[in-house]
Amino acid sequence: MIQTTDEIRNDVIVKLGIATSSAFYTDKILNEWIQQGVRWATSYRKWPFTEGRIETTYTSANEEWNFEGVKADAIRLLQIGGKRFEKVTFEDYQIFKEEESSGTAKLFTDFGRTVFINTNTDASGTLTAWAQFAPSTLDMTANPSSQTVFSNGDEEGNTAIVEEVLYYANLRAKKPDVANFHHEKATQILDNVFKNYLDEQFNYKTSS
C-alpha cells in the first residue's frame, strides 16, 4: 500500500512510463500536482479522520468566533460548559436575533469561517467544538516521506491521489480522454473508502 508522498510520486513516475522526472514532468511540477491532489482528495468528502476538537474559554462578550485551521461552514457540534447548542442556518440565526433580540435559546451558526453564538444564554466555561479541519500543506522538499491524512488506515485514498495526479499529467499531455479516465477512477476509489465509513456508521445506535 502507498503510505507517503514519495511513494505517490514514484508510483506516478512508473505509471507515466518515465524512468525519473523529466523536463516535461519536473520535480516541481510533480510536487505541485501531489499537493493539489492531496487537497482535492481531502476535500472530496467530509472524512471522519479530518475532524477534530477545539477547546477554548468562552466569554459572552464575543458573539463572533474564528478558529484557525477549521474549514468554512464545518462546525458539526458545539458545547459550552457541557451544554449543547443547536446549529441553525445563518439566515434563521439572523431572523432569531431580529425577532428575539433578548432570546436565550442556545443557538449558533457559521458563515464561512466565522462562528456566531447567541450571547444571551446562561452558558459559561469551556467552549468545545467538533469540526472539519483543512489539510495542512505538505513540505515534500524538507520531508519527501510526508504522510497524508489517508496514510494511517485508509491507504486507498493515496491510490486515488496517484490517479488524480495522472489526471493532471494527461491534461498537460493533451490527452483529455485518458485524463478523465484517471479522474473517474480516483473518484470511484474515494467513494468506496467513504462507503466503508457509511456502512460502519449504519450499525451505530442513535438516540432517535
PDB file of C-alpha atoms in Angstrom:
ATOM      1  CA  MET A   1       0.000   0.000   0.000  1.00  0.00           C
ATOM      2  CA  ILE A   2       1.117   3.549  -0.722  1.00  0.00           C
ATOM      3  CA  GLN A   3       1.980   5.338   2.511  1.00  0.00           C
ATOM      4  CA  THR A   4       3.963   8.505   1.751  1.00  0.00           C
ATOM      5  CA  THR A   5       4.133  11.342  -0.763  1.00  0.00           C
ATOM      6  CA  ASP A   6       7.450   9.936  -2.004  1.00  0.00           C
ATOM      7  CA  GLU A   7       5.713   6.633  -2.787  1.00  0.00           C
ATOM      8  CA  ILE A   8       2.887   8.551  -4.503  1.00  0.00           C
ATOM      9  CA  ARG A   9       5.456  10.350  -6.648  1.00  0.00           C
ATOM     10  CA  ASN A  10       7.314   7.131  -7.533  1.00  0.00           C
ATOM     11  CA  ASP A  11       4.083   5.363  -8.483  1.00  0.00           C
ATOM     12  CA  VAL A  12       3.097   8.277 -10.726  1.00  0.00           C
ATOM     13  CA  ILE A  13       6.511   8.174 -12.445  1.00  0.00           C
ATOM     14  CA  VAL A  14       6.185   4.431 -13.068  1.00  0.00           C
ATOM     15  CA  LYS A  15       2.659   4.742 -14.459  1.00  0.00           C
ATOM     16  CA  LEU A  16       3.705   7.627 -16.707  1.00  0.00           C
ATOM     17  CA  GLY A  17       6.351   5.304 -18.144  1.00  0.00           C
ATOM     18  CA  ILE A  18       9.302   7.563 -17.378  1.00  0.00           C
ATOM     19  CA  ALA A  19      12.445   6.490 -15.538  1.00  0.00           C
ATOM     20  CA  THR A  20      12.558   9.644 -13.405  1.00  0.00           C
ATOM     21  CA  SER A  21      11.257  13.207 -13.511  1.00  0.00           C
ATOM     22  CA  SER A  22      11.774  14.871 -16.889  1.00  0.00           C
ATOM     23  CA  ALA A  23      11.704  18.314 -18.424  1.00  0.00           C
ATOM     24  CA  PHE A  24       8.022  17.768 -19.166  1.00  0.00           C
ATOM     25  CA  TYR A  25       7.301  16.413 -15.677  1.00  0.00           C
ATOM     26  CA  THR A  26       9.799  18.170 -13.403  1.00  0.00           C
ATOM     27  CA  ASP A  27      10.116  17.543  -9.672  1.00  0.00           C
ATOM     28  CA  LYS A  28       8.489  20.910  -9.043  1.00  0.00           C
ATOM     29  CA  ILE A  29       5.530  20.109 -11.275  1.00  0.00           C
ATOM     30  CA  LEU A  30       5.052  16.665  -9.745  1.00  0.00           C
ATOM     31  CA  ASN A  31       5.222  18.048  -6.206  1.00  0.00           C
ATOM     32  CA  GLU A  32       2.681  20.753  -7.035  1.00  0.00           C
ATOM     33  CA  TRP A  33       0.348  18.145  -8.533  1.00  0.00           C
ATOM     34  CA  ILE A  34       0.684  15.926  -5.477  1.00  0.00           C
ATOM     35  CA  GLN A  35      -0.166  18.888  -3.233  1.00  0.00           C
ATOM     36  CA  GLN A  36      -3.155  19.649  -5.424  1.00  0.00           C
ATOM     37  CA  GLY A  37      -4.218  16.009  -5.415  1.00  0.00           C
ATOM     38  CA  VAL A  38      -3.979  15.820  -1.619  1.00  0.00           C
ATOM     39  CA  ARG A  39      -6.114  18.957  -1.240  1.00  0.00           C
ATOM     40  CA  TRP A  40      -8.660  17.605  -3.708  1.00  0.00           C
ATOM     41  CA  ALA A  41      -8.915  14.172  -2.099  1.00  0.00           C
ATOM     42  CA  THR A  42      -9.089  15.599   1.415  1.00  0.00           C
ATOM     43  CA  SER A  43     -11.889  17.981   0.429  1.00  0.00           C
ATOM     44  CA  TYR A  44     -13.786  15.412  -1.655  1.00  0.00           C
ATOM     45  CA  ARG A  45     -15.778  14.191   1.353  1.00  0.00           C
ATOM     46  CA  LYS A  46     -16.241  15.115   4.995  1.00  0.00           C
ATOM     47  CA  TRP A  47     -13.853  12.434   6.166  1.00  0.00           C
ATOM     48  CA  PRO A  48     -14.158  11.382   9.823  1.00  0.00           C
ATOM     49  CA  PHE A  49     -10.366  11.400  10.159  1.00  0.00           C
ATOM     50  CA  THR A  50     -10.178  15.106   9.225  1.00  0.00           C
ATOM     51  CA  GLU A  51     -12.438  16.035  12.123  1.00  0.00           C
ATOM     52  CA  GLY A  52     -11.003  17.453  15.298  1.00  0.00           C
ATOM     53  CA  ARG A  53     -11.919  19.071  18.585  1.00  0.00           C
ATOM     54  CA  ILE A  54     -11.373  22.692  19.544  1.00  0.00           C
ATOM     55  CA  GLU A  55     -11.388  23.922  23.126  1.00  0.00           C
ATOM     56  CA  THR A  56     -11.168  27.463  24.418  1.00  0.00           C
ATOM     57  CA  THR A  57     -12.535  29.560  27.282  1.00  0.00           C
ATOM     58  CA  TYR A  58     -15.934  31.002  26.440  1.00  0.00           C
ATOM     59  CA  THR A  59     -16.932  34.590  27.121  1.00  0.00           C
ATOM     60  CA  SER A  60     -20.372  36.015  26.387  1.00  0.00           C
ATOM     61  CA  ALA A  61     -18.676  39.271  25.401  1.00  0.00           C
ATOM     62  CA  ASN A  62     -17.968  37.717  21.995  1.00  0.00           C
ATOM     63  CA  GLU A  63     -20.671  36.734  19.550  1.00  0.00           C
ATOM     64  CA  GLU A  64     -18.231  36.039  16.710  1.00  0.00           C
ATOM     65  CA  TRP A  65     -15.500  33.395  16.900  1.00  0.00           C
ATOM     66  CA  ASN A  66     -12.822  32.275  14.459  1.00  0.00           C
ATOM     67  CA  PHE A  67     -10.889  29.018  14.803  1.00  0.00           C
ATOM     68  CA  GLU A  68      -7.595  28.577  12.986  1.00  0.00           C
ATOM     69  CA  GLY A  69      -7.395  25.680  10.559  1.00  0.00           C
ATOM     70  CA  VAL A  70     -11.125  24.954  10.502  1.00  0.00           C
ATOM     71  CA  LYS A  71     -12.817  24.691   7.104  1.00  0.00           C
ATOM     72  CA  ALA A  72     -15.670  27.001   6.174  1.00  0.00           C
ATOM     73  CA  ASP A  73     -19.137  26.003   7.463  1.00  0.00           C
ATOM     74  CA  ALA A  74     -17.586  22.987   9.162  1.00  0.00           C
ATOM     75  CA  ILE A  75     -18.674  23.145  12.825  1.00  0.00           C
ATOM     76  CA  ARG A  76     -20.703  19.983  13.443  1.00  0.00           C
ATOM     77  CA  LEU A  77     -21.272  20.122  17.200  1.00  0.00           C
ATOM     78  CA  LEU A  78     -20.727  22.873  19.765  1.00  0.00           C
ATOM     79  CA  GLN A  79     -20.979  22.824  23.548  1.00  0.00           C
ATOM     80  CA  ILE A  80     -20.326  25.439  26.202  1.00  0.00           C
ATOM     81  CA  GLY A  81     -19.814  24.230  29.733  1.00  0.00           C
ATOM     82  CA  GLY A  82     -21.136  20.831  28.652  1.00  0.00           C
ATOM     83  CA  LYS A  83     -24.372  22.328  27.302  1.00  0.00           C
ATOM     84  CA  ARG A  84     -25.098  21.594  23.660  1.00  0.00           C
ATOM     85  CA  PHE A  85     -26.001  24.439  21.326  1.00  0.00           C
ATOM     86  CA  GLU A  86     -28.274  23.855  18.341  1.00  0.00           C
ATOM     87  CA  LYS A  87     -26.907  24.730  14.918  1.00  0.00           C
ATOM     88  CA  VAL A  88     -29.242  26.722  12.682  1.00  0.00           C
ATOM     89  CA  THR A  89     -28.798  28.294   9.266  1.00  0.00           C
ATOM     90  CA  PHE A  90     -27.198  31.720   9.100  1.00  0.00           C
ATOM     91  CA  GLU A  91     -30.484  33.190   7.835  1.00  0.00           C
ATOM     92  CA  ASP A  92     -32.523  31.656  10.669  1.00  0.00           C
ATOM     93  CA  TYR A  93     -29.981  32.907  13.194  1.00  0.00           C
ATOM     94  CA  GLN A  94     -30.317  36.455  11.858  1.00  0.00           C
ATOM     95  CA  ILE A  95     -34.127  36.208  11.977  1.00  0.00           C
ATOM     96  CA  PHE A  96     -33.906  34.986  15.583  1.00  0.00           C
ATOM     97  CA  LYS A  97     -31.660  37.914  16.538  1.00  0.00           C
ATOM     98  CA  GLU A  98     -34.027  40.385  14.872  1.00  0.00           C
ATOM     99  CA  GLU A  99     -37.248  38.978  16.300  1.00  0.00           C
ATOM    100  CA  GLU A 100     -35.973  37.889  19.721  1.00  0.00           C
ATOM    101  CA  SER A 101     -33.042  40.173  20.474  1.00  0.00           C
ATOM    102  CA  SER A 102     -33.074  39.076  24.127  1.00  0.00           C
ATOM    103  CA  GLY A 103     -33.825  35.439  23.407  1.00  0.00           C
ATOM    104  CA  THR A 104     -31.897  32.918  25.480  1.00  0.00           C
ATOM    105  CA  ALA A 105     -32.089  29.932  23.135  1.00  0.00           C
ATOM    106  CA  LYS A 106     -28.819  28.041  22.857  1.00  0.00           C
ATOM    107  CA  LEU A 107     -28.185  28.620  19.160  1.00  0.00           C
ATOM    108  CA  PHE A 108     -25.161  29.006  16.933  1.00  0.00           C
ATOM    109  CA  THR A 109     -24.422  29.248  13.246  1.00  0.00           C
ATOM    110  CA  ASP A 110     -21.433  29.676  10.993  1.00  0.00           C
ATOM    111  CA  PHE A 111     -20.853  31.802   7.943  1.00  0.00           C
ATOM    112  CA  GLY A 112     -17.667  30.964   6.117  1.00  0.00           C
ATOM    113  CA  ARG A 113     -15.042  30.563   8.823  1.00  0.00           C
ATOM    114  CA  THR A 114     -16.809  32.785  11.364  1.00  0.00           C
ATOM    115  CA  VAL A 115     -18.954  31.187  14.070  1.00  0.00           C
ATOM    116  CA  PHE A 116     -21.802  33.153  15.665  1.00  0.00           C
ATOM    117  CA  ILE A 117     -23.006  32.150  19.150  1.00  0.00           C
ATOM    118  CA  ASN A 118     -26.024  33.625  20.921  1.00  0.00           C
ATOM    119  CA  THR A 119     -24.596  35.557  23.859  1.00  0.00           C
ATOM    120  CA  ASN A 120     -27.847  35.764  25.847  1.00  0.00           C
ATOM    121  CA  THR A 121     -27.643  32.273  27.335  1.00  0.00           C
ATOM    122  CA  ASP A 122     -26.527  31.251  30.819  1.00  0.00           C
ATOM    123  CA  ALA A 123     -23.738  29.082  29.421  1.00  0.00           C
ATOM    124  CA  SER A 124     -20.208  29.550  30.742  1.00  0.00           C
ATOM    125  CA  GLY A 125     -16.938  27.681  30.981  1.00  0.00           C
ATOM    126  CA  THR A 126     -15.184  25.787  28.212  1.00  0.00           C
ATOM    127  CA  LEU A 127     -16.293  26.122  24.591  1.00  0.00           C
ATOM    128  CA  THR A 128     -15.841  22.798  22.822  1.00  0.00           C
ATOM    129  CA  ALA A 129     -16.479  22.336  19.120  1.00  0.00           C
ATOM    130  CA  TRP A 130     -16.058  19.459  16.707  1.00  0.00           C
ATOM    131  CA  ALA A 131     -15.273  20.464  13.146  1.00  0.00           C
ATOM    132  CA  GLN A 132     -13.624  19.577   9.866  1.00  0.00           C
ATOM    133  CA  PHE A 133     -10.056  20.823   9.578  1.00  0.00           C
ATOM    134  CA  ALA A 134      -8.414  21.971   6.350  1.00  0.00           C
ATOM    135  CA  PRO A 135      -5.434  19.838   5.240  1.00  0.00           C
ATOM    136  CA  SER A 136      -2.043  21.253   6.113  1.00  0.00           C
ATOM    137  CA  THR A 137       0.451  21.976   3.357  1.00  0.00           C
ATOM    138  CA  LEU A 138       2.962  19.154   2.939  1.00  0.00           C
ATOM    139  CA  ASP A 139       6.632  20.142   2.716  1.00  0.00           C
ATOM    140  CA  MET A 140       7.824  17.485   0.300  1.00  0.00           C
ATOM    141  CA  THR A 141      11.213  19.160  -0.170  1.00  0.00           C
ATOM    142  CA  ALA A 142      12.135  19.028   3.505  1.00  0.00           C
ATOM    143  CA  ASN A 143      10.285  15.776   4.101  1.00  0.00           C
ATOM    144  CA  PRO A 144       9.784  13.703   0.924  1.00  0.00           C
ATOM    145  CA  SER A 145       8.259  10.917   3.007  1.00  0.00           C
ATOM    146  CA  SER A 146       5.382  13.039   4.318  1.00  0.00           C
ATOM    147  CA  GLN A 147       2.183  11.182   5.127  1.00  0.00           C
ATOM    148  CA  THR A 148      -1.287  12.233   4.035  1.00  0.00           C
ATOM    149  CA  VAL A 149      -4.485  12.025   6.072  1.00  0.00           C
ATOM    150  CA  PHE A 150      -5.121   8.651   4.401  1.00  0.00           C
ATOM    151  CA  SER A 151      -1.803   7.077   5.420  1.00  0.00           C
ATOM    152  CA  ASN A 152      -2.916   5.582   8.722  1.00  0.00           C
ATOM    153  CA  GLY A 153      -5.547   3.038   7.781  1.00  0.00           C
ATOM    154  CA  ASP A 154      -7.097   4.374   4.579  1.00  0.00           C
ATOM    155  CA  GLU A 155      -4.219   3.988   2.135  1.00  0.00           C
ATOM    156  CA  GLU A 156      -6.638   3.530  -0.767  1.00  0.00           C
ATOM    157  CA  GLY A 157      -7.014   7.293  -0.579  1.00  0.00           C
ATOM    158  CA  ASN A 158      -3.352   7.658  -1.532  1.00  0.00           C
ATOM    159  CA  THR A 159      -4.003   5.460  -4.560  1.00  0.00           C
ATOM    160  CA  ALA A 160      -6.782   7.891  -5.504  1.00  0.00           C
ATOM    161  CA  ILE A 161      -4.270  10.747  -5.235  1.00  0.00           C
ATOM    162  CA  VAL A 162      -1.993   8.881  -7.676  1.00  0.00           C
ATOM    163  CA  GLU A 163      -4.896   8.630 -10.125  1.00  0.00           C
ATOM    164  CA  GLU A 164      -5.702  12.322  -9.726  1.00  0.00           C
ATOM    165  CA  VAL A 165      -2.069  13.276 -10.401  1.00  0.00           C
ATOM    166  CA  LEU A 166      -2.206  11.111 -13.531  1.00  0.00           C
ATOM    167  CA  TYR A 167      -5.296  13.122 -14.477  1.00  0.00           C
ATOM    168  CA  TYR A 168      -3.274  16.355 -14.232  1.00  0.00           C
ATOM    169  CA  ALA A 169      -0.385  14.808 -16.146  1.00  0.00           C
ATOM    170  CA  ASN A 170      -2.562  13.670 -19.032  1.00  0.00           C
ATOM    171  CA  LEU A 171      -4.281  17.029 -19.214  1.00  0.00           C
ATOM    172  CA  ARG A 172      -0.830  18.558 -19.609  1.00  0.00           C
ATOM    173  CA  ALA A 173      -0.079  15.993 -22.334  1.00  0.00           C
ATOM    174  CA  LYS A 174      -3.348  16.997 -24.075  1.00  0.00           C
ATOM    175  CA  LYS A 175      -4.933  13.569 -23.608  1.00  0.00           C
ATOM    176  CA  PRO A 176      -8.340  14.515 -22.188  1.00  0.00           C
ATOM    177  CA  ASP A 177      -9.934  11.068 -22.586  1.00  0.00           C
ATOM    178  CA  VAL A 178      -7.107   9.382 -20.679  1.00  0.00           C
ATOM    179  CA  ALA A 179      -7.156  12.178 -18.118  1.00  0.00           C
ATOM    180  CA  ASN A 180     -10.884  11.768 -17.495  1.00  0.00           C
ATOM    181  CA  PHE A 181     -10.427   8.007 -17.084  1.00  0.00           C
ATOM    182  CA  HIS A 182      -7.947   8.587 -14.253  1.00  0.00           C
ATOM    183  CA  HIS A 183     -10.128  11.251 -12.601  1.00  0.00           C
ATOM    184  CA  GLU A 184     -13.156   8.959 -12.659  1.00  0.00           C
ATOM    185  CA  LYS A 185     -11.054   6.156 -11.193  1.00  0.00           C
ATOM    186  CA  ALA A 186      -9.872   8.489  -8.418  1.00  0.00           C
ATOM    187  CA  THR A 187     -13.447   9.439  -7.504  1.00  0.00           C
ATOM    188  CA  GLN A 188     -14.551   5.796  -7.539  1.00  0.00           C
ATOM    189  CA  ILE A 189     -11.780   4.856  -5.115  1.00  0.00           C
ATOM    190  CA  LEU A 190     -12.688   7.665  -2.732  1.00  0.00           C
ATOM    191  CA  ASP A 191     -16.397   6.841  -2.973  1.00  0.00           C
ATOM    192  CA  ASN A 192     -15.591   3.264  -1.944  1.00  0.00           C
ATOM    193  CA  VAL A 193     -13.492   4.450   1.000  1.00  0.00           C
ATOM    194  CA  PHE A 194     -16.338   6.689   2.148  1.00  0.00           C
ATOM    195  CA  LYS A 195     -18.902   3.916   1.669  1.00  0.00           C
ATOM    196  CA  ASN A 196     -16.954   1.796   4.142  1.00  0.00           C
ATOM    197  CA  TYR A 197     -17.438   4.510   6.755  1.00  0.00           C
ATOM    198  CA  LEU A 198     -21.134   4.841   5.950  1.00  0.00           C
ATOM    199  CA  ASP A 199     -21.578   1.074   6.256  1.00  0.00           C
ATOM    200  CA  GLU A 200     -19.847   1.125   9.632  1.00  0.00           C
ATOM    201  CA  GLN A 201     -21.892   4.084  10.896  1.00  0.00           C
ATOM    202  CA  PHE A 202     -25.101   2.358   9.821  1.00  0.00           C
ATOM    203  CA  ASN A 203     -24.541  -0.065  12.701  1.00  0.00           C
ATOM    204  CA  TYR A 204     -24.216   2.733  15.269  1.00  0.00           C
ATOM    205  CA  LYS A 205     -27.054   3.091  17.736  1.00  0.00           C
ATOM    206  CA  THR A 206     -28.630   6.563  17.757  1.00  0.00           C
ATOM    207  CA  SER A 207     -30.843   8.343  20.262  1.00  0.00           C
ATOM    208  CA  SER A 208     -33.676   8.750  17.754  1.00  0.00           C
TER     209      SER A 208
END
